[in-house]
JSON list of C-alpha atoms in Angstrom, two decimals:
[
{"chain": "A", "resi": 21, "resn": "UNK", "atom": "CA", "xyz": [-23.90, 6.24, 51.65]},
{"chain": "A", "resi": 22, "resn": "UNK", "atom": "CA", "xyz": [-20.25, 7.17, 51.43]},
{"chain": "A", "resi": 23, "resn": "UNK", "atom": "CA", "xyz": [-18.96, 8.07, 47.93]},
{"chain": "A", "resi": 24, "resn": "UNK", "atom": "CA", "xyz": [-15.88, 6.26, 46.58]},
{"chain": "A", "resi": 25, "resn": "UNK", "atom": "CA", "xyz": [-13.12, 8.61, 45.27]},
{"chain": "A", "resi": 26, "resn": "UNK", "atom": "CA", "xyz": [-10.51, 6.18, 43.97]},
{"chain": "A", "resi": 27, "resn": "UNK", "atom": "CA", "xyz": [-9.59, 2.61, 43.25]},
{"chain": "A", "resi": 28, "resn": "UNK", "atom": "CA", "xyz": [-8.87, -0.09, 45.77]},
{"chain": "A", "resi": 29, "resn": "UNK", "atom": "CA", "xyz": [-5.45, -1.76, 45.96]},
{"chain": "A", "resi": 30, "resn": "UNK", "atom": "CA", "xyz": [-6.70, -5.08, 44.49]},
{"chain": "A", "resi": 31, "resn": "UNK", "atom": "CA", "xyz": [-8.18, -3.22, 41.49]},
{"chain": "A", "resi": 32, "resn": "UNK", "atom": "CA", "xyz": [-4.91, -1.40, 40.88]},
{"chain": "A", "resi": 33, "resn": "UNK", "atom": "CA", "xyz": [-2.90, -4.62, 41.19]},
{"chain": "A", "resi": 34, "resn": "UNK", "atom": "CA", "xyz": [-5.12, -6.35, 38.61]},
{"chain": "A", "resi": 35, "resn": "UNK", "atom": "CA", "xyz": [-4.75, -3.46, 36.15]},
{"chain": "A", "resi": 36, "resn": "UNK", "atom": "CA", "xyz": [-0.95, -3.40, 36.63]},
{"chain": "A", "resi": 37, "resn": "UNK", "atom": "CA", "xyz": [-0.82, -7.19, 36.14]},
{"chain": "A", "resi": 38, "resn": "UNK", "atom": "CA", "xyz": [-2.82, -7.05, 32.90]},
{"chain": "A", "resi": 39, "resn": "UNK", "atom": "CA", "xyz": [-0.63, -4.23, 31.55]},
{"chain": "A", "resi": 40, "resn": "UNK", "atom": "CA", "xyz": [2.47, -6.24, 32.49]},
{"chain": "A", "resi": 41, "resn": "UNK", "atom": "CA", "xyz": [1.28, -9.33, 30.60]},
{"chain": "A", "resi": 42, "resn": "UNK", "atom": "CA", "xyz": [0.42, -7.26, 27.52]},
{"chain": "A", "resi": 43, "resn": "UNK", "atom": "CA", "xyz": [3.84, -5.55, 27.65]},
{"chain": "A", "resi": 44, "resn": "UNK", "atom": "CA", "xyz": [5.62, -8.90, 28.02]},
{"chain": "A", "resi": 45, "resn": "UNK", "atom": "CA", "xyz": [3.89, -10.35, 24.96]},
{"chain": "A", "resi": 46, "resn": "UNK", "atom": "CA", "xyz": [4.48, -7.18, 22.91]},
{"chain": "A", "resi": 47, "resn": "UNK", "atom": "CA", "xyz": [8.17, -6.94, 23.82]},
{"chain": "A", "resi": 48, "resn": "UNK", "atom": "CA", "xyz": [8.70, -10.61, 22.95]},
{"chain": "A", "resi": 49, "resn": "UNK", "atom": "CA", "xyz": [7.06, -10.22, 19.54]},
{"chain": "A", "resi": 50, "resn": "UNK", "atom": "CA", "xyz": [8.92, -7.00, 18.72]},
{"chain": "A", "resi": 51, "resn": "UNK", "atom": "CA", "xyz": [12.31, -8.39, 19.77]},
{"chain": "A", "resi": 52, "resn": "UNK", "atom": "CA", "xyz": [11.73, -11.49, 17.61]},
{"chain": "A", "resi": 53, "resn": "UNK", "atom": "CA", "xyz": [10.83, -9.30, 14.62]},
{"chain": "A", "resi": 54, "resn": "UNK", "atom": "CA", "xyz": [13.99, -7.20, 15.05]},
{"chain": "A", "resi": 55, "resn": "UNK", "atom": "CA", "xyz": [16.19, -10.29, 15.37]},
{"chain": "A", "resi": 56, "resn": "UNK", "atom": "CA", "xyz": [14.81, -11.48, 12.01]},
{"chain": "A", "resi": 57, "resn": "UNK", "atom": "CA", "xyz": [15.55, -8.11, 10.40]},
{"chain": "A", "resi": 58, "resn": "UNK", "atom": "CA", "xyz": [19.11, -7.96, 11.74]},
{"chain": "A", "resi": 59, "resn": "UNK", "atom": "CA", "xyz": [20.07, -11.35, 10.29]},
{"chain": "A", "resi": 60, "resn": "UNK", "atom": "CA", "xyz": [22.57, -10.46, 7.51]},
{"chain": "A", "resi": 61, "resn": "UNK", "atom": "CA", "xyz": [22.07, -13.72, 5.61]},
{"chain": "A", "resi": 62, "resn": "UNK", "atom": "CA", "xyz": [18.32, -13.19, 5.57]},
{"chain": "A", "resi": 63, "resn": "UNK", "atom": "CA", "xyz": [18.77, -9.60, 4.36]},
{"chain": "A", "resi": 64, "resn": "UNK", "atom": "CA", "xyz": [21.09, -10.75, 1.59]},
{"chain": "A", "resi": 65, "resn": "UNK", "atom": "CA", "xyz": [18.61, -13.37, 0.36]},
{"chain": "A", "resi": 66, "resn": "UNK", "atom": "CA", "xyz": [15.72, -10.90, 0.42]},
{"chain": "A", "resi": 67, "resn": "UNK", "atom": "CA", "xyz": [17.77, -8.31, -1.49]},
{"chain": "A", "resi": 68, "resn": "UNK", "atom": "CA", "xyz": [18.85, -10.92, -4.04]},
{"chain": "A", "resi": 69, "resn": "UNK", "atom": "CA", "xyz": [15.26, -12.03, -4.59]},
{"chain": "A", "resi": 70, "resn": "UNK", "atom": "CA", "xyz": [14.07, -8.43, -4.92]},
{"chain": "A", "resi": 71, "resn": "UNK", "atom": "CA", "xyz": [16.77, -7.64, -7.49]},
{"chain": "A", "resi": 72, "resn": "UNK", "atom": "CA", "xyz": [15.95, -10.79, -9.48]},
{"chain": "A", "resi": 73, "resn": "UNK", "atom": "CA", "xyz": [12.24, -9.94, -9.62]},
{"chain": "A", "resi": 74, "resn": "UNK", "atom": "CA", "xyz": [12.99, -6.36, -10.66]},
{"chain": "A", "resi": 75, "resn": "UNK", "atom": "CA", "xyz": [15.42, -7.60, -13.32]},
{"chain": "A", "resi": 76, "resn": "UNK", "atom": "CA", "xyz": [12.73, -9.88, -14.78]},
{"chain": "A", "resi": 77, "resn": "UNK", "atom": "CA", "xyz": [10.39, -6.89, -15.10]},
{"chain": "A", "resi": 78, "resn": "UNK", "atom": "CA", "xyz": [13.23, -4.84, -16.61]},
{"chain": "A", "resi": 79, "resn": "UNK", "atom": "CA", "xyz": [14.06, -7.60, -19.13]},
{"chain": "A", "resi": 80, "resn": "UNK", "atom": "CA", "xyz": [10.39, -7.87, -20.13]},
{"chain": "A", "resi": 81, "resn": "UNK", "atom": "CA", "xyz": [10.31, -4.13, -20.76]},
{"chain": "A", "resi": 82, "resn": "UNK", "atom": "CA", "xyz": [13.28, -4.51, -23.12]},
{"chain": "A", "resi": 83, "resn": "UNK", "atom": "CA", "xyz": [12.21, -7.89, -24.49]},
{"chain": "A", "resi": 84, "resn": "UNK", "atom": "CA", "xyz": [13.26, -7.36, -28.09]},
{"chain": "A", "resi": 85, "resn": "UNK", "atom": "CA", "xyz": [16.75, -6.24, -27.04]},
{"chain": "A", "resi": 86, "resn": "UNK", "atom": "CA", "xyz": [17.35, -9.23, -24.75]},
{"chain": "A", "resi": 87, "resn": "UNK", "atom": "CA", "xyz": [15.81, -11.82, -27.10]},
{"chain": "A", "resi": 88, "resn": "UNK", "atom": "CA", "xyz": [18.78, -11.44, -29.46]},
{"chain": "A", "resi": 89, "resn": "UNK", "atom": "CA", "xyz": [21.40, -12.85, -27.09]},
{"chain": "A", "resi": 90, "resn": "UNK", "atom": "CA", "xyz": [21.27, -16.10, -25.19]},
{"chain": "A", "resi": 91, "resn": "UNK", "atom": "CA", "xyz": [22.94, -14.52, -22.14]},
{"chain": "A", "resi": 92, "resn": "UNK", "atom": "CA", "xyz": [23.39, -10.92, -21.13]},
{"chain": "A", "resi": 93, "resn": "UNK", "atom": "CA", "xyz": [25.13, -9.51, -18.07]},
{"chain": "A", "resi": 94, "resn": "UNK", "atom": "CA", "xyz": [24.10, -6.21, -16.53]},
{"chain": "A", "resi": 95, "resn": "UNK", "atom": "CA", "xyz": [24.56, -4.48, -13.20]},
{"chain": "A", "resi": 96, "resn": "UNK", "atom": "CA", "xyz": [21.65, -3.94, -10.81]},
{"chain": "A", "resi": 97, "resn": "UNK", "atom": "CA", "xyz": [22.44, -0.23, -11.03]},
{"chain": "A", "resi": 98, "resn": "UNK", "atom": "CA", "xyz": [21.05, -0.27, -14.59]},
{"chain": "A", "resi": 99, "resn": "UNK", "atom": "CA", "xyz": [17.79, -1.82, -13.34]},
{"chain": "A", "resi": 100, "resn": "UNK", "atom": "CA", "xyz": [17.60, 0.79, -10.57]},
{"chain": "A", "resi": 101, "resn": "UNK", "atom": "CA", "xyz": [18.27, 3.71, -12.91]},
{"chain": "A", "resi": 102, "resn": "UNK", "atom": "CA", "xyz": [15.44, 2.44, -15.15]},
{"chain": "A", "resi": 103, "resn": "UNK", "atom": "CA", "xyz": [13.08, 2.81, -12.18]},
{"chain": "A", "resi": 104, "resn": "UNK", "atom": "CA", "xyz": [12.57, -0.83, -11.25]},
{"chain": "A", "resi": 105, "resn": "UNK", "atom": "CA", "xyz": [14.52, -0.58, -7.96]},
{"chain": "A", "resi": 106, "resn": "UNK", "atom": "CA", "xyz": [15.39, 2.12, -5.47]},
{"chain": "A", "resi": 107, "resn": "UNK", "atom": "CA", "xyz": [18.91, 3.49, -5.87]},
{"chain": "A", "resi": 108, "resn": "UNK", "atom": "CA", "xyz": [21.32, 1.81, -3.44]},
{"chain": "A", "resi": 109, "resn": "UNK", "atom": "CA", "xyz": [25.11, 1.77, -3.27]},
{"chain": "A", "resi": 110, "resn": "UNK", "atom": "CA", "xyz": [25.27, -2.04, -3.22]},
{"chain": "A", "resi": 111, "resn": "UNK", "atom": "CA", "xyz": [23.66, -2.22, -6.69]},
{"chain": "A", "resi": 112, "resn": "UNK", "atom": "CA", "xyz": [26.79, -0.70, -8.26]},
{"chain": "A", "resi": 113, "resn": "UNK", "atom": "CA", "xyz": [28.64, -4.02, -8.02]},
{"chain": "A", "resi": 114, "resn": "UNK", "atom": "CA", "xyz": [25.75, -6.51, -8.09]},
{"chain": "A", "resi": 115, "resn": "UNK", "atom": "CA", "xyz": [25.94, -8.36, -11.42]},
{"chain": "A", "resi": 116, "resn": "UNK", "atom": "CA", "xyz": [22.88, -9.99, -13.02]},
{"chain": "A", "resi": 117, "resn": "UNK", "atom": "CA", "xyz": [22.76, -12.67, -15.71]},
{"chain": "A", "resi": 118, "resn": "UNK", "atom": "CA", "xyz": [19.69, -12.51, -17.95]},
{"chain": "A", "resi": 119, "resn": "UNK", "atom": "CA", "xyz": [18.94, -15.55, -20.12]},
{"chain": "A", "resi": 120, "resn": "UNK", "atom": "CA", "xyz": [16.12, -15.72, -22.64]},
{"chain": "A", "resi": 121, "resn": "UNK", "atom": "CA", "xyz": [14.33, -19.07, -22.78]},
{"chain": "A", "resi": 122, "resn": "UNK", "atom": "CA", "xyz": [13.04, -19.43, -26.36]},
{"chain": "A", "resi": 123, "resn": "UNK", "atom": "CA", "xyz": [10.92, -22.50, -25.72]},
{"chain": "A", "resi": 124, "resn": "UNK", "atom": "CA", "xyz": [8.88, -20.86, -22.93]},
{"chain": "A", "resi": 125, "resn": "UNK", "atom": "CA", "xyz": [9.29, -17.24, -24.10]},
{"chain": "A", "resi": 126, "resn": "UNK", "atom": "CA", "xyz": [10.42, -16.20, -20.63]},
{"chain": "A", "resi": 127, "resn": "UNK", "atom": "CA", "xyz": [13.49, -14.73, -18.98]},
{"chain": "A", "resi": 128, "resn": "UNK", "atom": "CA", "xyz": [15.64, -16.47, -16.40]},
{"chain": "A", "resi": 129, "resn": "UNK", "atom": "CA", "xyz": [17.46, -14.05, -14.11]},
{"chain": "A", "resi": 130, "resn": "UNK", "atom": "CA", "xyz": [20.24, -14.84, -11.66]},
{"chain": "A", "resi": 131, "resn": "UNK", "atom": "CA", "xyz": [22.34, -12.60, -9.43]},
{"chain": "A", "resi": 132, "resn": "UNK", "atom": "CA", "xyz": [25.94, -13.74, -9.99]},
{"chain": "A", "resi": 133, "resn": "UNK", "atom": "CA", "xyz": [27.80, -11.08, -7.91]}
]
């Protein structure tokens, strides 16, 4: 019996076809993910939400200080320097309003830029 030393053309074509389909699906998914990331409005909303959540944690850590006033304005840079956010240049001008809600004993935080 003769020994086979390689693959036949149909076998190679099937393997190339399968790899092509996998690559097509992967490229489509990756390009969709990058288009979502590059959307500036989406990035702005995500950053705003992140800053608001960090500011709530910051306000809770300084609860007694922020309970005194009904409204307090701080910059996101202060929240970042306290360790609740990574340092970024855009936080230097991002203004946050912190309101203490006496009835629910919680803080309401809003980015007011």
